[in-house]
XYZ file of C-alpha atoms in Angstrom:
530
model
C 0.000 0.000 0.000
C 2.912 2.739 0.978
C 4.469 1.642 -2.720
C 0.794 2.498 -3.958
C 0.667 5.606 -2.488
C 4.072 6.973 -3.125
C 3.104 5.568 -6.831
C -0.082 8.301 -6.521
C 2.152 10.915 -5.114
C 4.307 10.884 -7.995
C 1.833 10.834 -10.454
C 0.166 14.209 -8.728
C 3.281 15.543 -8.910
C 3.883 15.232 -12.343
C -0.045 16.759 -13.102
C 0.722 19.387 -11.227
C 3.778 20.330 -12.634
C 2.078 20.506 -16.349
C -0.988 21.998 -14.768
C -2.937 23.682 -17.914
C -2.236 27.687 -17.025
C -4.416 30.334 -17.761
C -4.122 33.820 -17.974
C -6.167 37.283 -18.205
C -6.671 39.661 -20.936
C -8.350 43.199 -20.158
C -9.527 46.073 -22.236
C -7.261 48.430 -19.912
C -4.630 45.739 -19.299
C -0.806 46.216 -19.487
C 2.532 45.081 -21.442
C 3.713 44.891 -18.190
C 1.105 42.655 -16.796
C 1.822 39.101 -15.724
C -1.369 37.915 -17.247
C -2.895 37.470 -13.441
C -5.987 38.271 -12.664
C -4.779 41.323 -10.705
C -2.571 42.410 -13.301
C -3.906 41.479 -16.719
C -2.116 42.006 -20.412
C -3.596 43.866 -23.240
C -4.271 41.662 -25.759
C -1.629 42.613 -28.218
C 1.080 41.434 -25.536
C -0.869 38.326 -25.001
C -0.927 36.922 -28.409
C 2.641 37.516 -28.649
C 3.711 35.598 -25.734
C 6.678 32.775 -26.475
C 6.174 28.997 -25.885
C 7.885 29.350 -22.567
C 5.308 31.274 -20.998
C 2.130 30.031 -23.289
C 2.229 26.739 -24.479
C -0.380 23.326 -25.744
C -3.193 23.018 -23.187
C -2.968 26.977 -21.550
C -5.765 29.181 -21.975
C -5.799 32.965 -22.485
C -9.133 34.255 -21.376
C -10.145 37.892 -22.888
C -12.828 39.445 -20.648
C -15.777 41.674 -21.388
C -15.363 44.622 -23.501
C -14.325 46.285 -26.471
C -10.891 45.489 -27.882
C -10.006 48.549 -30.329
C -6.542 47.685 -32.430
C -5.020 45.211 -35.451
C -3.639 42.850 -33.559
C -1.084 40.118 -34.816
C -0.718 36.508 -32.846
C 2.758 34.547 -33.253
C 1.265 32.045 -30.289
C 2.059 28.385 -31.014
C 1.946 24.968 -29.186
C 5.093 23.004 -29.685
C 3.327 20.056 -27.406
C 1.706 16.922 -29.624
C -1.738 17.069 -29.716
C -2.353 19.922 -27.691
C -3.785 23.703 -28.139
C -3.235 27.100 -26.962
C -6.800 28.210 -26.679
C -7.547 32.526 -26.926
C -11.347 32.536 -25.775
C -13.513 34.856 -24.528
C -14.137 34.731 -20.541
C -17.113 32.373 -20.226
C -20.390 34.423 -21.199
C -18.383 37.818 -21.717
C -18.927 39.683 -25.043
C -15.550 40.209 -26.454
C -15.324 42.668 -29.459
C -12.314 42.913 -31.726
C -12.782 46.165 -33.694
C -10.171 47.325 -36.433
C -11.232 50.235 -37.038
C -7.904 52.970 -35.843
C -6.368 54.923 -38.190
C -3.143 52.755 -38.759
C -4.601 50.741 -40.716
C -2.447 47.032 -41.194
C -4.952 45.748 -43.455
C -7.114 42.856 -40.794
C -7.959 43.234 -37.535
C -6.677 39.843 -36.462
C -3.724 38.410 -38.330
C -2.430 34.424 -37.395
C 0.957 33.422 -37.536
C 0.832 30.544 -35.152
C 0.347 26.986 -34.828
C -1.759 24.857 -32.756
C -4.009 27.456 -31.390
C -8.092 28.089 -30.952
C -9.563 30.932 -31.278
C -12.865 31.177 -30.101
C -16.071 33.247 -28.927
C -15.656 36.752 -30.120
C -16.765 39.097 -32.211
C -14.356 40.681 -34.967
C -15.176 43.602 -36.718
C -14.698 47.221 -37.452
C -17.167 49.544 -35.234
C -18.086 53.574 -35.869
C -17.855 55.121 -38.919
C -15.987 53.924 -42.238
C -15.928 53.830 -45.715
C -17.648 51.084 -47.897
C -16.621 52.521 -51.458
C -12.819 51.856 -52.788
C -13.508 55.494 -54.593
C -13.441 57.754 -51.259
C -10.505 59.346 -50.292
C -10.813 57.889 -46.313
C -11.270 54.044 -47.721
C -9.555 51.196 -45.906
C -10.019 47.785 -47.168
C -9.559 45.582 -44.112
C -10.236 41.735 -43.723
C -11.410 40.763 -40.399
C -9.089 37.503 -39.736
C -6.058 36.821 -41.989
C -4.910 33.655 -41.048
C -1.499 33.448 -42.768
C 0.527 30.764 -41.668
C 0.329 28.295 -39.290
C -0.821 24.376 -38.682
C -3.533 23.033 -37.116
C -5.373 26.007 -35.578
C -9.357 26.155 -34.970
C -11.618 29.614 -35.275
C -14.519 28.715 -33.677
C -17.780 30.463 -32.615
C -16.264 33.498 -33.938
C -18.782 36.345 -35.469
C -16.957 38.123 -38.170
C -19.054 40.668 -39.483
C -18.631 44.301 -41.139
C -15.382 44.369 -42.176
C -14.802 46.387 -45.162
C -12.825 43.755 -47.059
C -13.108 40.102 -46.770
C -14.176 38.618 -43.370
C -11.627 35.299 -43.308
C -8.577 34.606 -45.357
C -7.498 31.395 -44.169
C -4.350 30.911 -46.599
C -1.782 28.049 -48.329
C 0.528 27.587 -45.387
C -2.414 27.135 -43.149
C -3.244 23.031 -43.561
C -5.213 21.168 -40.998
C -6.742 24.112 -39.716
C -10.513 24.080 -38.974
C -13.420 27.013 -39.049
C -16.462 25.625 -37.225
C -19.768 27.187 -36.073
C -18.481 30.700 -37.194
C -21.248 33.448 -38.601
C -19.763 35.572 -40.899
C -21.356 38.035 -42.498
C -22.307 41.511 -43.872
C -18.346 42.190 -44.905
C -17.222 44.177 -47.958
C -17.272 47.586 -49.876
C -18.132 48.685 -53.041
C -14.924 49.149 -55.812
C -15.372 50.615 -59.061
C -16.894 48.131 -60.902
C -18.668 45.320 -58.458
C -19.205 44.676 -54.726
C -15.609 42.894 -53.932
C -14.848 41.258 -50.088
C -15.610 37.149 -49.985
C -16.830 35.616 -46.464
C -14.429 32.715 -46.463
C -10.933 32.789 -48.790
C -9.361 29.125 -48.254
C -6.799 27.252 -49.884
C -4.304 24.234 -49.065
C -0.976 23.434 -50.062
C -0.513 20.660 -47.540
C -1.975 16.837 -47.527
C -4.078 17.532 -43.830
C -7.303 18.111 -44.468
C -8.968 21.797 -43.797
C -12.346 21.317 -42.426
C -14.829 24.599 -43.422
C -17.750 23.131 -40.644
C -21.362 24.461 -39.224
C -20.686 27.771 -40.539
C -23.206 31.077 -41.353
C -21.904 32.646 -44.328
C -24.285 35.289 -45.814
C -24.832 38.807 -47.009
C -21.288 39.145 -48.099
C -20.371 41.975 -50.908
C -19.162 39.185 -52.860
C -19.091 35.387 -52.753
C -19.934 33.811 -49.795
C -16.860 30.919 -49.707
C -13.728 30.826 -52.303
C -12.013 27.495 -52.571
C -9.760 28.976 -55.179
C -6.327 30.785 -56.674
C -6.501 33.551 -59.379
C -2.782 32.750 -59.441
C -1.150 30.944 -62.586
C 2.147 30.076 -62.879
C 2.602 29.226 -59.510
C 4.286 25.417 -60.410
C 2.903 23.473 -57.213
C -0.750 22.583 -55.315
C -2.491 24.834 -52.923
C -6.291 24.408 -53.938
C -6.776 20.611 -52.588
C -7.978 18.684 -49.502
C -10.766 20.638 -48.129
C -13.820 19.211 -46.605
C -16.856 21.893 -46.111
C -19.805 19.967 -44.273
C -23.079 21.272 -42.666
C -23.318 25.325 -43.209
C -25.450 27.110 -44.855
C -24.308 30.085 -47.868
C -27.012 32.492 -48.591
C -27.478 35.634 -50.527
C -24.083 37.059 -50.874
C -23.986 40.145 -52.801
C -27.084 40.968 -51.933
C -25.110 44.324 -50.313
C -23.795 45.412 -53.571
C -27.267 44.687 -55.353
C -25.190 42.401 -57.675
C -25.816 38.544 -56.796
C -22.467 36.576 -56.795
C -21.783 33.092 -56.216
C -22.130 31.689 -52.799
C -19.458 28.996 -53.376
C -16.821 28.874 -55.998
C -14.102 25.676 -56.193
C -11.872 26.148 -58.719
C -8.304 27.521 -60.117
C -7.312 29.750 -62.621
C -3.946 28.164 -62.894
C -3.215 28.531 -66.919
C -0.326 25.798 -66.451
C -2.941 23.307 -65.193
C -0.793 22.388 -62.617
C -2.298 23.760 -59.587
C -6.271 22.306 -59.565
C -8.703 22.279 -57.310
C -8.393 18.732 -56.002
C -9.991 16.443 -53.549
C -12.437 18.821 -52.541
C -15.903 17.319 -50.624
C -19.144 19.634 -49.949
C -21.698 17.337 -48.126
C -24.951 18.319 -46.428
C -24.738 22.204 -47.034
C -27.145 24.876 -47.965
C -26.153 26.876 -51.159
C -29.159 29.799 -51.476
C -30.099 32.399 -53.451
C -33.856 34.628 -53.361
C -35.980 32.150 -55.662
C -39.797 32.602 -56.419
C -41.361 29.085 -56.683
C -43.975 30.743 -59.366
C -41.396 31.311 -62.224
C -41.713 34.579 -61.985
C -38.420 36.457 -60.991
C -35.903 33.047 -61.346
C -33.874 34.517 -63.899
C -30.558 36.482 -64.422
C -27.140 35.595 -62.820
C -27.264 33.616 -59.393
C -25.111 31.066 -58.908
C -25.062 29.552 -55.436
C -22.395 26.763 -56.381
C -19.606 27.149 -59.228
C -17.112 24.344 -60.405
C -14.466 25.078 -62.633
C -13.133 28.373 -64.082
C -10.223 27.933 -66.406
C -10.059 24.956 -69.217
C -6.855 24.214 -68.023
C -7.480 23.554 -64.656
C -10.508 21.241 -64.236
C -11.305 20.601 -60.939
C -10.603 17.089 -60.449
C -12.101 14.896 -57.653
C -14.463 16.677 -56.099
C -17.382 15.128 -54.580
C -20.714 16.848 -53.779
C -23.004 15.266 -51.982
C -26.439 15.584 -49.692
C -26.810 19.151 -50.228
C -29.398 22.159 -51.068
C -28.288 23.921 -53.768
C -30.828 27.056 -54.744
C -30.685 29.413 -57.579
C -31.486 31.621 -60.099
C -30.937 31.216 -63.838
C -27.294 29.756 -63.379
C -27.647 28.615 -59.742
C -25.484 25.239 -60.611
C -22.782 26.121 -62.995
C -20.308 23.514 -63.867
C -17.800 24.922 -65.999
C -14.398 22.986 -66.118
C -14.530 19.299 -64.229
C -12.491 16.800 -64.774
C -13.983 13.908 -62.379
C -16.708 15.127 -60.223
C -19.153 13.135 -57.878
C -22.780 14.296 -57.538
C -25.036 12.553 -55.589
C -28.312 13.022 -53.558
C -28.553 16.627 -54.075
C -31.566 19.041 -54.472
C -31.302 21.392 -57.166
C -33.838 24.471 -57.914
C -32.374 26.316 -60.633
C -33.101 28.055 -63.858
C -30.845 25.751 -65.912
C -28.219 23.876 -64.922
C -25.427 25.310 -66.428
C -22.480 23.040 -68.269
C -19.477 24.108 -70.309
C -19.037 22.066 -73.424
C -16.078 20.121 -71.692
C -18.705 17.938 -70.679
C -18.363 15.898 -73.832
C -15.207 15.134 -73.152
C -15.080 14.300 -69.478
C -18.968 13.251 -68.565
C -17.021 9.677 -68.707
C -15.299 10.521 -65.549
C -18.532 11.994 -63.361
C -20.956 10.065 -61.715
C -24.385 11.659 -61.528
C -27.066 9.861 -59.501
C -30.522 10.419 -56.961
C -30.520 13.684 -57.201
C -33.637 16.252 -57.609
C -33.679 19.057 -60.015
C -36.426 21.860 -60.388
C -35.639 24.050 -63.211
C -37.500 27.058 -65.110
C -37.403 25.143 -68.222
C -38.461 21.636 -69.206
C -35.292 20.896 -71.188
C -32.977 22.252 -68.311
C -30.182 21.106 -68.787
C -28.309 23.061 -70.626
C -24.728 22.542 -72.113
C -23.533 26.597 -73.099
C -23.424 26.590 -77.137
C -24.142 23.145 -77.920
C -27.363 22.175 -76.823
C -30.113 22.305 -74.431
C -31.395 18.757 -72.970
C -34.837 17.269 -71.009
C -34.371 14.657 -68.341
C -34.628 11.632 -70.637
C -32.593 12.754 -72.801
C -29.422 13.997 -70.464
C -30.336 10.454 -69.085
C -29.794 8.835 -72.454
C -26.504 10.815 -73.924
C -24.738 11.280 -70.782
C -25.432 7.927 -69.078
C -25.749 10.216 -65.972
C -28.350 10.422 -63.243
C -30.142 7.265 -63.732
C -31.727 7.278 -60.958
C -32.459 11.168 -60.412
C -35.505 12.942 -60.799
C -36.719 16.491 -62.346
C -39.929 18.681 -61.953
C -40.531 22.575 -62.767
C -39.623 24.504 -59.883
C -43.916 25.658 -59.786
C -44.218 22.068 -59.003
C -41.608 21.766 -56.134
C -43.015 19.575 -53.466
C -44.635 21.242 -50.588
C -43.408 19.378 -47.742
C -40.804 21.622 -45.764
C -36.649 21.607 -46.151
C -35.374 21.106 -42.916
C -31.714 20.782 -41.535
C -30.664 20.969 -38.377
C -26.851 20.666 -36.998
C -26.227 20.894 -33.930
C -23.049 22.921 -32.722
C -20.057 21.277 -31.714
C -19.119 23.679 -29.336
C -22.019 25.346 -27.723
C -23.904 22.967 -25.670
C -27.495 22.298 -26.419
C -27.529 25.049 -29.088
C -28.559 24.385 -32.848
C -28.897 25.665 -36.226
C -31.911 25.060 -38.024
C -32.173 26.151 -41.725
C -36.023 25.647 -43.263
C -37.220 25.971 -46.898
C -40.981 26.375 -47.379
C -42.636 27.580 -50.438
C -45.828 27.910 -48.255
C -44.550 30.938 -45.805
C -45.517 29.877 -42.877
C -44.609 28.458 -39.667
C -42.660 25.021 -39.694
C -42.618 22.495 -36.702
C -39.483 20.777 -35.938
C -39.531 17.689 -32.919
C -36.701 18.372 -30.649
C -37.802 15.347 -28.506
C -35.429 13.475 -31.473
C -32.670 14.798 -30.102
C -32.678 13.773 -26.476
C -34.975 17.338 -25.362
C -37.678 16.585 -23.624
C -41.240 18.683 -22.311
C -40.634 21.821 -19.960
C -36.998 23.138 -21.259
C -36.970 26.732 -22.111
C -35.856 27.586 -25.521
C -34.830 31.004 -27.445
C -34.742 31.126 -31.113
C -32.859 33.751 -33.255
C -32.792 35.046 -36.873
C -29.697 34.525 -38.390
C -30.369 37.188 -40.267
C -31.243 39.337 -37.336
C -29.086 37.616 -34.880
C -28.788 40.231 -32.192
C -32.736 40.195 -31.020
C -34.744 36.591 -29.483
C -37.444 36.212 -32.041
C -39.434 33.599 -30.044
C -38.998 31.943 -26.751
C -40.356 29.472 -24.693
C -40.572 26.096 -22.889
C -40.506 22.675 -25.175
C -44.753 21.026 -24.607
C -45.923 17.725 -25.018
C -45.286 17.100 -28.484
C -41.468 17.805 -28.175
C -41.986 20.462 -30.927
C -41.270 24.281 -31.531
C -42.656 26.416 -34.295
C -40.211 28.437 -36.450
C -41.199 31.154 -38.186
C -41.029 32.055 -41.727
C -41.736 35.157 -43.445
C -39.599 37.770 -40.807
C -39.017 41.312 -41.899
C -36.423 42.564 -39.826
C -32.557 42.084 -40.953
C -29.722 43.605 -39.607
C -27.920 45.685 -42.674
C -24.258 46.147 -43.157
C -23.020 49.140 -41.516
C -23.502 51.866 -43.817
C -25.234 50.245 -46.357
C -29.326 50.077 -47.096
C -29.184 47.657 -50.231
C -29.094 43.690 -48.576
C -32.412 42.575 -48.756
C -33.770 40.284 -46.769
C -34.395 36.696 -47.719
C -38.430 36.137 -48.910
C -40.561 34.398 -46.620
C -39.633 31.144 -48.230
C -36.197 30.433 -46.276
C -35.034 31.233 -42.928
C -32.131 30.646 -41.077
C -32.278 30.647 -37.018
C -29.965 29.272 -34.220
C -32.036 27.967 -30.882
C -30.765 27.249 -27.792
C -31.974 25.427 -25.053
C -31.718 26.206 -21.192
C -31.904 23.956 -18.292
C -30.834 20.879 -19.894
C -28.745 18.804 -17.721
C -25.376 18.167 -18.749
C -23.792 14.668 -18.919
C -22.419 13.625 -15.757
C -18.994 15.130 -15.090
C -15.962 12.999 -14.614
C -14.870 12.158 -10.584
C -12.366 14.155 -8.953
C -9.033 13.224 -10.006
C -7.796 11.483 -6.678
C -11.392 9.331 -6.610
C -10.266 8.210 -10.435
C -6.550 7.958 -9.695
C -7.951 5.513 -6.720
C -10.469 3.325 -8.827
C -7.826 3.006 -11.546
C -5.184 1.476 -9.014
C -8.955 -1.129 -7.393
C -8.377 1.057 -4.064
């Protein structure tokens, strides 16, 4: 028994010697704080702290209030398997706001490895410039995530930056942005809206994970898995794996609909394609009207392909929603390209005449199109083709179905993810060509009668649209058909999405969490039988 316990007094030691350390981030903190409670850093000291005072499994809490600066962090972990992690202080709002007169260019930029960022806000506050033509104009982007393995932005709200929200760049691999809102970032330049939610790309062979994300209202597109480089002699558009958001109306602020997802290279060399590249169970939407009356003109809400040269090549789509207008799939330049199980509302679907030379290397199958047109499938100066007849030439979609888009089904669209990272929260995104309110049964996922519930408006995320406790039936009523959106700062053009979609985040109170591990002695005892 004494060898037991001298066994246990050693192992203590040890845990207590690489106790996980956390420090404190104020507002009015100091570079000559010790990042105690009692005397705090300011956050531009923090992030620059070296591995021997922040390392893998410490935590840098930033506490209530508003952070005004561009701020660069070189924090890394240099311990296997393990994270710095730069949160916000429990339930504290934490603001990041870039807007100061020396202007770097972002309000966050990343140079680290091995480090979370989570549960702020990051965006420019006051007033700026949206137009690239005034004399005052500063194109910022809200988190420029430049180099650096293996970090994680999570739960971050990125939002009216006037330049792209996220650039999350080549040297970045393995890196992961989950349950992130971003939205209502841009500015106006001569000739378009320009500022995309989401910029990724991927030089490495780990796989970057784009997950549970809000990406809308954007001056631009809503997420670029791309490079408008050529000549560049090497890979950095491959192994990316976006799974369970939801894209929705961006350019909507610069009146000028873009696409909400583009994958795809401009690489004239064809050297550097867009390569093993998997969207499964998102939401791609534009503003359709299920009469055929306004689903025309330019609206892409997923793009494939740009340059001839550069086919995107394995890419596998799969499970999702994908809503436009006239164009709202456009495959331009694909090499081998898996599309299953998808929805499809659309004016055409859009094909570049490569198709005739690589439809041998796609495989098309259960998936559900609504177009404008009857022969809606449409391959761009060569021919326009019905169902049975893209069936027939193209030995594609066998299985698949098509109906006009005034015939869509009236049963509801309904997904709902929950978050990773914020316990008992979800996102629920509906499509309902009926307008009205749609019933979703939380008592599926483990909620049961009598817990209290708020739902927000994505689109209006700062104000509890309804709220209440969970009844008998295990179900809540969302509704369709809101008015109120929160615009980009400075800007009266985004429109709100029509009564037929809605996207809202609920979370539940009073749920019980799992049951928490022992203490650490009581397991340290049942491990040794004592």
């Amino acid at each position: 028994m004494k060898n037991i316990y001298l066994l246990l007094f050693g192992l203590l030691s040890i845990s207590f010697v690489n106790a996980q350390r956390e420090f404190h981030v104020f507002p009015n903190g100091k570079p000559s704080g010790n990042g105690s409670l009692s005397n705090p850093w300011d956050l531009q000291t923090a992030l620059s702290q070296k591995t021997n005072i922040v390392n893998g499994g410490d935590t840098i809490w930033l506490h209530e209030g508003i952070y005004t600066g561009q701020f660069i962090s070189t924090l890394k972990s240099t311990v296997s398997k393990s994270f710095v992690t730069v949160s916000a202080f429990k339930t504290d709002k934490v603001v990041l706001n870039g807007n100061i007169p020396n202007n770097k260019g972002y309000v966050l930029e990343v140079r680290g490895k091995q480090v979370i960022f989570k549960n702020f806000d990051v965006t420019c506050l006051g007033d700026f410039s949206r137009d690239s033509t005034d004399e005052n104009f500063k194109g910022i982007t809200g988190v420029n995530h430049i180099s650096g393995e293996d970090c994680q932005f999570i739960n971050l709200k990125i939002h009216n930056m006037p330049g792209s929200g996220m650039g999350s760049w080549k040297l970045t691999g393995g890196s992961k942005i989950e349950g992130c809102m971003i939205y209502n970032n841009g500015y106006m330049s001569k000739s378009r809206g320009s500022g995309v939610g989401l910029y990724v790309q991927n030089q490495t062979e780990k796989m970057r994970e784009i997950t549970n994300n809000i990406i809308f209202n954007n001056y631009y597109k809503g997420v670029e898995i791309w490079s408008a480089t050529s000549g560049s002699k090497f890979e950095f558009v491959k192994n990316v794996q976006m799974t369970d958001n939801v894209v929705f109306n961006n350019g909507s602020p610069s009146k000028t609909i873009k696409g909400n997802v583009i994958i795809a290279s401009d690489d004239n060399d064809g050297i550097n394609v867009a390569k093993n590249i998997t969207l499964r169970n998102n939401v791609l939407y534009h503003n359709i009207d299920f009469e055929d009356k306004n689903n025309f003109g330019d609206g892409t809400s997923l793009h494939l392909g740009w340059n001839k040269n550069a086919p995107v090549n394995n890419v596998l789509i799969e499970n999702n929603l994908i809503v436009g207008k006239n164009n709202g799939l456009n495959i331009l330049y694909a090499e081998s390209l898996t599309f299953k199980n998808n929805i499809v509302y659309t004016g055409n679907v859009h094909l570049y005449s490569n198709i005739l030379e690589n439809h041998k290397n796609w495989d098309f199958d259960y998936n559900t199109y609504y177009t404008r047109r009857s022969d809606g499938f449409r391959v761009l100066k060569h021919k326009d083709y019905r169902m049975a007849d893209w069936q027939k030439n193209f030995q594609l979609d066998a299985n698949s179905t098509w109906s006009f888009i005034k015939n869509a089904e009236v049963k509801p669209y309904k997904n709902i993810v929950a978050y990773a990272n914020r316990a008992n929260t979800y996102k629920v995104v509906l499509m309902d060509k009926t307008a009205r309110d749609v019933a979703i049964d939380f008592s599926k996922y483990s909620l049961k009668k009598g817990v209290a519930y708020k739902i927000y408006d994505a689109e209006n995320p700062n104000k509890i649209i309804r709220s209440g406790k969970i009844g008998a039936s295990g179900q809540i009523n969302f509704p369709l058909g809101l008015k109120e959106l929160e615009y980009p700062l400075h800007n009266t053009l985004a429109q709100k999405s029509p009564t037929n979609f809605g996207v809202f985040i609920v979370e539940f109170q009073g749920v019980k969490d799992a049951e928490t591990k022992p203490p650490l002695f009581k397991r340290l005892f049942e491990w040794f039988g004592i």
